[in-house]
Amino acid sequence: MRPLPAFRAFEPEELEFIARFKRGELVVDRGATVLVEGSHSPHLYTVLSGWGFRFKLLPDGRRQILNYVMPGDLIGLQGSIMGEMQHSVEALSGLILCVFERDKLLELYSKHPGLAYDITWLASREERMLDENLLSVGRRSAIERAAYLLAFIHERARAGGLGTRSRVAIPITQQHIADTLGLSLVHTNKTLRKLVQRGVIEWRDGGCEVVDLQKLLYISGWEGLDEGKRPLV
Amino acid sequence: MRPLPAFRAFEPEELEFIARFKRGELVVDRGATVLVEGSHSPHLYTVLSGWGFRFKLLPDGRRQILNYVMPGDLIGLQGSIMGEMQHSVEALSGLILCVFERDKLLELYSKHPGLAYDITWLASREERMLDENLLSVGRRSAIERAAYLLAFIHERARAGGLGTRSRVAIPITQQHIADTLGLSLVHTNKTLRKLVQRGVIEWRDGGCEVVDLQKLLYISGWEGLDEGKRPLV
DNA sequence: CGAATCCTTGATGCTAATCAATGAGGGTGG
DNA sequence: CCACCCTCATTGATTAGCATCAAGGATTCG
């Protein structure tokens, strides 16, 4: 994954530290829960392959999906830094994770300021994505939200090297989209049908694909992702 | 502010570095904009006193307030780390800011890993607050959202040492609340009236005060803030 | 073949948006 | 000092967007 154009180049000693920092790999099945709200995980993970999502639940079961996780994303940082996980993470597809020891995070901060900075970069980027999602859920109409979300996921996936030739199969159900947008399942379905009818997306066999990104961006009123090189811890 | 029970103790050399890191103080009037979306600010700030809010705008003027900033909060980190501000910040009251040089952030990371860790802690905490706000806007009803928001602001302010004897005057208009909750001004007013009638909050002269925190928490279905010691950069 | 999961569609009702208007301070300039 | 304006809060009437209810179809899997 490192050679991908999206990722910054690392120093040899940084790579060496990361290799030592790494504890092992974890394979998670589709639908399994990786991290649970309220738990104290001794680990921190980097996604090597697959898709997942972060979410929170209300006591009565209402679910809000906060963001999606894709290869290169760090998960469990909040739990490592603040003690207790405040959200859960579930696998959308089979997931391979690189496992890190939470306790070694302090060592990373003292010995590798460049990597520490990268971690802050990732945290900052997550915040940026959340800001945009909150804007969407709070102020955009149903169709704008749906268009924004799909364009956003599509762009992120493309930037991370997923899919082939501008096409990405997004492994998601309409229930996930509904829980991300803060809409009901039924209304989400009706909204997505409109996008399909306008020919901007296609929906097939348990997933979705963006057909016309430009039109999707236009509907959402969003300008698209604009990230330079990013770190990969 | 440092002696407050909410903040962690620092080492003398850390304090010394922070003092050198500090560039000066900035006084901002109520209603003024501190940081603008799209700009490249050479500075990073810590709030010394006053209230403000972070927000984003859609091209047609719809506004979403993302979070509130209070004494001890760091603002502009996103801009410093990722280059361009992706949100704006406006002063809700008169604001005094401690100004830091963006360029010295790298030096901080190399020489003071403890402080670097603190900055990540703060970023992580911001993410946690955003997660909770997103859950609120996406999945809670109007009255739950309003109750949650006011309880949340109240608790944060109390934890930061604002107000006296469990009472805090929150310097906010109903338009701000509406733009935070993703509701219209009219509906927000009607919802707040219900909270006033139930005797859980009071609304007076351009602000709001929580009267019965327990009942407010009950209405919102939220369990309250639970932070231990926090850093203050 | 029955069960489970996911998608789809129509009917109905409620929550919240929009429209419209009024009132209560506070500040400013004549 | 008062008339005017501006901001903010408030309230009623109407409309629209979305939720909820209900049911059925398609596909996969054991």
mmCIF file of C-alpha atoms in Angstrom, chain B:
data_model
loop_
_atom_site.group_PDB
_atom_site.id
_atom_site.type_symbol
_atom_site.label_atom_id
_atom_site.label_comp_id
_atom_site.label_asym_id
_atom_site.label_seq_id
_atom_site.Cartn_x
_atom_site.Cartn_y
_atom_site.Cartn_z
ATOM 1 C CA MET B 1 -6.584 28.984 34.951
ATOM 2 C CA ARG B 2 -3.974 26.251 35.453
ATOM 3 C CA PRO B 3 -4.752 25.696 39.151
ATOM 4 C CA LEU B 4 -8.309 24.645 38.284
ATOM 5 C CA PRO B 5 -8.957 21.033 39.212
ATOM 6 C CA ALA B 6 -9.819 20.163 35.619
ATOM 7 C CA PHE B 7 -6.296 20.632 34.336
ATOM 8 C CA ARG B 8 -3.324 18.370 34.629
ATOM 9 C CA ALA B 9 -0.079 19.507 36.245
ATOM 10 C CA PHE B 10 2.782 20.397 33.913
ATOM 11 C CA GLU B 11 6.531 20.057 34.222
ATOM 12 C CA PRO B 12 8.473 23.298 34.611
ATOM 13 C CA GLU B 13 10.251 22.850 31.284
ATOM 14 C CA GLU B 14 6.956 22.316 29.565
ATOM 15 C CA LEU B 15 5.620 25.541 31.008
ATOM 16 C CA GLU B 16 8.767 27.274 29.932
ATOM 17 C CA PHE B 17 8.380 26.029 26.380
ATOM 18 C CA ILE B 18 4.743 27.074 26.259
ATOM 19 C CA ALA B 19 5.751 30.531 27.413
ATOM 20 C CA ARG B 20 8.290 30.751 24.589
ATOM 21 C CA PHE B 21 5.828 29.233 22.132
ATOM 22 C CA LYS B 22 3.377 31.977 22.968
ATOM 23 C CA ARG B 23 3.474 34.881 20.618
ATOM 24 C CA GLY B 24 1.064 37.262 22.306
ATOM 25 C CA GLU B 25 -2.543 37.750 23.195
ATOM 26 C CA LEU B 26 -5.420 38.611 20.941
ATOM 27 C CA VAL B 27 -8.612 40.290 22.039
ATOM 28 C CA VAL B 28 -11.646 39.668 19.861
ATOM 29 C CA ASP B 29 -14.991 41.429 20.094
ATOM 30 C CA ARG B 30 -18.306 39.693 20.344
ATOM 31 C CA GLY B 31 -19.558 38.810 16.889
ATOM 32 C CA ALA B 32 -16.153 39.066 15.233
ATOM 33 C CA THR B 33 -14.753 36.271 13.147
ATOM 34 C CA VAL B 34 -11.525 34.745 14.445
ATOM 35 C CA LEU B 35 -10.782 32.285 11.668
ATOM 36 C CA VAL B 36 -12.291 31.986 8.219
ATOM 37 C CA GLU B 37 -12.968 28.843 6.238
ATOM 38 C CA GLY B 38 -10.609 28.642 3.300
ATOM 39 C CA SER B 39 -7.915 30.829 4.830
ATOM 40 C CA HIS B 40 -4.361 29.880 5.746
ATOM 41 C CA SER B 41 -3.788 31.161 9.227
ATOM 42 C CA PRO B 42 -0.196 31.316 10.455
ATOM 43 C CA HIS B 43 -1.470 31.039 14.006
ATOM 44 C CA LEU B 44 -2.888 28.633 16.463
ATOM 45 C CA TYR B 45 -4.825 29.806 19.498
ATOM 46 C CA THR B 46 -5.738 28.761 22.972
ATOM 47 C CA VAL B 47 -8.817 30.370 24.422
ATOM 48 C CA LEU B 48 -8.002 32.173 27.664
ATOM 49 C CA SER B 49 -11.464 33.595 28.295
ATOM 50 C CA GLY B 50 -14.798 33.983 26.585
ATOM 51 C CA TRP B 51 -17.013 31.870 24.369
ATOM 52 C CA GLY B 52 -17.063 31.210 20.638
ATOM 53 C CA PHE B 53 -18.257 28.699 18.108
ATOM 54 C CA ARG B 54 -16.960 26.766 15.130
ATOM 55 C CA PHE B 55 -19.194 26.596 12.058
ATOM 56 C CA LYS B 56 -19.449 25.851 8.375
ATOM 57 C CA LEU B 57 -21.598 27.480 5.718
ATOM 58 C CA LEU B 58 -23.207 26.134 2.575
ATOM 59 C CA PRO B 59 -22.968 28.320 -0.543
ATOM 60 C CA ASP B 60 -26.566 29.503 -0.115
ATOM 61 C CA GLY B 61 -25.954 30.636 3.444
ATOM 62 C CA ARG B 62 -27.282 27.744 5.484
ATOM 63 C CA ARG B 63 -25.135 27.503 8.581
ATOM 64 C CA GLN B 64 -24.190 24.555 10.744
ATOM 65 C CA ILE B 65 -22.570 25.176 14.089
ATOM 66 C CA LEU B 66 -20.158 22.335 14.780
ATOM 67 C CA ASN B 67 -19.152 22.958 18.367
ATOM 68 C CA TYR B 68 -18.606 25.666 20.924
ATOM 69 C CA VAL B 69 -15.221 26.834 22.102
ATOM 70 C CA MET B 70 -14.515 27.681 25.720
ATOM 71 C CA PRO B 71 -11.501 28.547 27.846
ATOM 72 C CA GLY B 72 -8.771 25.967 27.481
ATOM 73 C CA ASP B 73 -9.777 24.937 23.968
ATOM 74 C CA LEU B 74 -7.314 24.964 21.150
ATOM 75 C CA ILE B 75 -8.508 26.495 17.891
ATOM 76 C CA GLY B 76 -7.001 26.489 14.449
ATOM 77 C CA LEU B 77 -5.203 23.178 14.831
ATOM 78 C CA GLN B 78 -6.817 21.836 11.681
ATOM 79 C CA GLY B 79 -5.572 24.796 9.729
ATOM 80 C CA SER B 80 -2.085 24.453 11.149
ATOM 81 C CA ILE B 81 -1.818 20.789 10.403
ATOM 82 C CA MET B 82 -3.700 20.444 7.169
ATOM 83 C CA GLY B 83 -2.911 23.808 5.643
ATOM 84 C CA GLU B 84 -6.275 25.365 5.049
ATOM 85 C CA MET B 85 -9.058 26.060 7.512
ATOM 86 C CA GLN B 86 -12.142 24.009 6.733
ATOM 87 C CA HIS B 87 -14.385 25.857 9.131
ATOM 88 C CA SER B 88 -14.770 29.331 10.610
ATOM 89 C CA VAL B 89 -14.737 30.486 14.211
ATOM 90 C CA GLU B 90 -16.742 33.403 15.592
ATOM 91 C CA ALA B 91 -16.736 35.027 19.004
ATOM 92 C CA LEU B 92 -19.914 34.591 21.038
ATOM 93 C CA SER B 93 -18.694 36.959 23.728
ATOM 94 C CA GLY B 94 -15.557 39.012 24.055
ATOM 95 C CA LEU B 95 -12.702 36.578 23.631
ATOM 96 C CA ILE B 96 -9.091 36.607 24.769
ATOM 97 C CA LEU B 97 -6.817 34.286 22.869
ATOM 98 C CA CYS B 98 -3.272 33.161 23.431
ATOM 99 C CA VAL B 99 -1.510 33.241 20.066
ATOM 100 C CA PHE B 100 0.968 30.580 18.981
ATOM 101 C CA GLU B 101 3.204 30.399 15.968
ATOM 102 C CA ARG B 102 2.066 27.676 13.649
ATOM 103 C CA ASP B 103 5.651 27.039 12.554
ATOM 104 C CA LYS B 104 6.756 26.139 16.034
ATOM 105 C CA LEU B 105 4.405 23.220 16.185
ATOM 106 C CA LEU B 106 7.004 20.915 14.662
ATOM 107 C CA GLU B 107 9.517 22.014 17.259
ATOM 108 C CA LEU B 108 6.975 21.253 19.955
ATOM 109 C CA TYR B 109 6.544 17.770 18.543
ATOM 110 C CA SER B 110 10.261 17.062 18.530
ATOM 111 C CA LYS B 111 11.179 18.556 21.871
ATOM 112 C CA HIS B 112 8.126 18.000 24.015
ATOM 113 C CA PRO B 113 6.443 14.685 23.326
ATOM 114 C CA GLY B 114 4.298 15.165 26.415
ATOM 115 C CA LEU B 115 2.817 18.313 24.958
ATOM 116 C CA ALA B 116 2.470 16.694 21.554
ATOM 117 C CA TYR B 117 0.510 13.941 23.218
ATOM 118 C CA ASP B 118 -1.660 16.564 24.887
ATOM 119 C CA ILE B 119 -2.461 18.114 21.551
ATOM 120 C CA THR B 120 -3.542 14.744 20.242
ATOM 121 C CA TRP B 121 -5.586 14.353 23.398
ATOM 122 C CA LEU B 122 -7.357 17.605 22.655
ATOM 123 C CA ALA B 123 -7.955 16.617 19.030
ATOM 124 C CA SER B 124 -9.331 13.307 20.178
ATOM 125 C CA ARG B 125 -11.631 14.994 22.632
ATOM 126 C CA GLU B 126 -12.925 17.297 19.917
ATOM 127 C CA GLU B 127 -13.673 14.254 17.814
ATOM 128 C CA ARG B 128 -15.549 12.706 20.703
ATOM 129 C CA MET B 129 -17.706 15.783 21.095
ATOM 130 C CA LEU B 130 -18.407 15.818 17.369
ATOM 131 C CA ASP B 131 -19.406 12.163 17.433
ATOM 132 C CA GLU B 132 -21.920 12.898 20.126
ATOM 133 C CA ASN B 133 -23.266 15.957 18.317
ATOM 134 C CA LEU B 134 -23.660 13.986 15.136
ATOM 135 C CA LEU B 135 -25.573 11.299 17.000
ATOM 136 C CA SER B 136 -27.786 14.022 18.367
ATOM 137 C CA VAL B 137 -28.519 15.779 15.101
ATOM 138 C CA GLY B 138 -28.939 12.532 13.219
ATOM 139 C CA ARG B 139 -31.002 10.494 15.606
ATOM 140 C CA ARG B 140 -32.507 12.467 18.459
ATOM 141 C CA SER B 141 -35.881 14.260 18.341
ATOM 142 C CA ALA B 142 -36.039 18.035 18.575
ATOM 143 C CA ILE B 143 -36.615 18.160 22.309
ATOM 144 C CA GLU B 144 -33.980 15.525 23.011
ATOM 145 C CA ARG B 145 -31.491 17.456 20.919
ATOM 146 C CA ALA B 146 -32.186 20.720 22.646
ATOM 147 C CA ALA B 147 -31.970 19.106 26.072
ATOM 148 C CA TYR B 148 -28.757 17.343 25.171
ATOM 149 C CA LEU B 149 -27.133 20.463 23.779
ATOM 150 C CA LEU B 150 -27.887 22.629 26.764
ATOM 151 C CA ALA B 151 -26.849 19.949 29.228
ATOM 152 C CA PHE B 152 -23.662 19.434 27.261
ATOM 153 C CA ILE B 153 -22.730 23.103 27.123
ATOM 154 C CA HIS B 154 -23.603 23.523 30.769
ATOM 155 C CA GLU B 155 -21.439 20.609 31.849
ATOM 156 C CA ARG B 156 -18.504 21.675 29.737
ATOM 157 C CA ALA B 157 -18.681 25.193 31.070
ATOM 158 C CA ARG B 158 -18.908 23.943 34.632
ATOM 159 C CA ALA B 159 -15.942 21.612 34.130
ATOM 160 C CA GLY B 160 -13.953 24.546 32.773
ATOM 161 C CA GLY B 161 -14.671 26.611 35.858
ATOM 162 C CA LEU B 162 -17.181 28.986 34.289
ATOM 163 C CA GLY B 163 -20.152 30.305 36.213
ATOM 164 C CA THR B 164 -20.800 30.206 39.917
ATOM 165 C CA ARG B 165 -22.367 27.589 42.130
ATOM 166 C CA SER B 166 -23.780 25.299 39.463
ATOM 167 C CA ARG B 167 -25.226 28.190 37.529
ATOM 168 C CA VAL B 168 -23.853 29.317 34.195
ATOM 169 C CA ALA B 169 -25.190 32.047 31.931
ATOM 170 C CA ILE B 170 -24.800 30.721 28.403
ATOM 171 C CA PRO B 171 -24.339 33.706 26.046
ATOM 172 C CA ILE B 172 -26.213 32.357 23.074
ATOM 173 C CA THR B 173 -29.185 33.260 20.868
ATOM 174 C CA GLN B 174 -31.887 30.889 19.707
ATOM 175 C CA GLN B 175 -30.551 31.227 16.193
ATOM 176 C CA HIS B 176 -27.286 29.700 17.378
ATOM 177 C CA ILE B 177 -29.115 26.813 18.966
ATOM 178 C CA ALA B 178 -31.167 26.278 15.825
ATOM 179 C CA ASP B 179 -28.026 26.210 13.701
ATOM 180 C CA THR B 180 -26.420 23.740 16.081
ATOM 181 C CA LEU B 181 -29.359 21.379 16.192
ATOM 182 C CA GLY B 182 -30.142 21.510 12.504
ATOM 183 C CA LEU B 183 -33.616 22.934 13.177
ATOM 184 C CA SER B 184 -35.420 26.079 12.051
ATOM 185 C CA LEU B 185 -35.477 29.107 14.313
ATOM 186 C CA VAL B 186 -39.229 28.905 14.817
ATOM 187 C CA HIS B 187 -39.259 25.292 15.773
ATOM 188 C CA THR B 188 -36.305 25.795 18.063
ATOM 189 C CA ASN B 189 -38.178 28.543 19.861
ATOM 190 C CA LYS B 190 -41.206 26.320 20.354
ATOM 191 C CA THR B 191 -39.037 23.514 21.633
ATOM 192 C CA LEU B 192 -37.179 25.737 24.070
ATOM 193 C CA ARG B 193 -40.491 27.098 25.370
ATOM 194 C CA LYS B 194 -41.406 23.571 26.325
ATOM 195 C CA LEU B 195 -38.199 23.218 28.280
ATOM 196 C CA VAL B 196 -38.873 26.518 30.015
ATOM 197 C CA GLN B 197 -42.422 25.460 30.847
ATOM 198 C CA ARG B 198 -41.151 22.234 32.329
ATOM 199 C CA GLY B 199 -38.910 24.321 34.522
ATOM 200 C CA VAL B 200 -35.596 22.868 33.398
ATOM 201 C CA ILE B 201 -34.099 25.980 31.840
ATOM 202 C CA GLU B 202 -34.579 29.729 31.985
ATOM 203 C CA TRP B 203 -34.192 32.140 29.141
ATOM 204 C CA ARG B 204 -33.170 35.679 29.840
ATOM 205 C CA ASP B 205 -31.596 38.758 28.315
ATOM 206 C CA GLY B 206 -29.746 37.167 25.468
ATOM 207 C CA GLY B 207 -28.793 33.924 27.056
ATOM 208 C CA CYS B 208 -29.886 30.785 28.759
ATOM 209 C CA GLU B 209 -29.368 29.109 32.078
ATOM 210 C CA VAL B 210 -29.828 25.521 33.133
ATOM 211 C CA VAL B 211 -32.039 25.202 36.204
ATOM 212 C CA ASP B 212 -32.496 21.469 36.569
ATOM 213 C CA LEU B 213 -29.609 19.540 35.084
ATOM 214 C CA GLN B 214 -30.888 16.133 36.158
ATOM 215 C CA LYS B 215 -34.212 16.578 34.445
ATOM 216 C CA LEU B 216 -32.457 17.900 31.366
ATOM 217 C CA LEU B 217 -30.237 14.844 31.230
ATOM 218 C CA TYR B 218 -33.284 12.662 31.670
ATOM 219 C CA ILE B 219 -35.099 14.322 28.760
ATOM 220 C CA SER B 220 -32.073 14.002 26.524
ATOM 221 C CA GLY B 221 -31.328 10.404 27.435
ATOM 222 C CA TRP B 222 -27.696 11.349 27.889
ATOM 223 C CA GLU B 223 -25.468 10.276 30.712
ATOM 224 C CA GLY B 224 -23.395 13.386 31.067
ATOM 225 C CA LEU B 225 -19.793 14.331 30.621
ATOM 226 C CA ASP B 226 -17.141 12.226 32.195
ATOM 227 C CA GLU B 227 -13.688 13.588 31.688
ATOM 228 C CA GLY B 228 -10.777 13.221 34.021
ATOM 229 C CA LYS B 229 -7.892 15.648 34.119
ATOM 230 C CA ARG B 230 -7.196 17.432 30.896
ATOM 231 C CA PRO B 231 -4.198 19.193 29.471
ATOM 232 C CA LEU B 232 -4.020 22.933 28.846
ATOM 233 C CA VAL B 233 -1.563 23.996 26.207
#
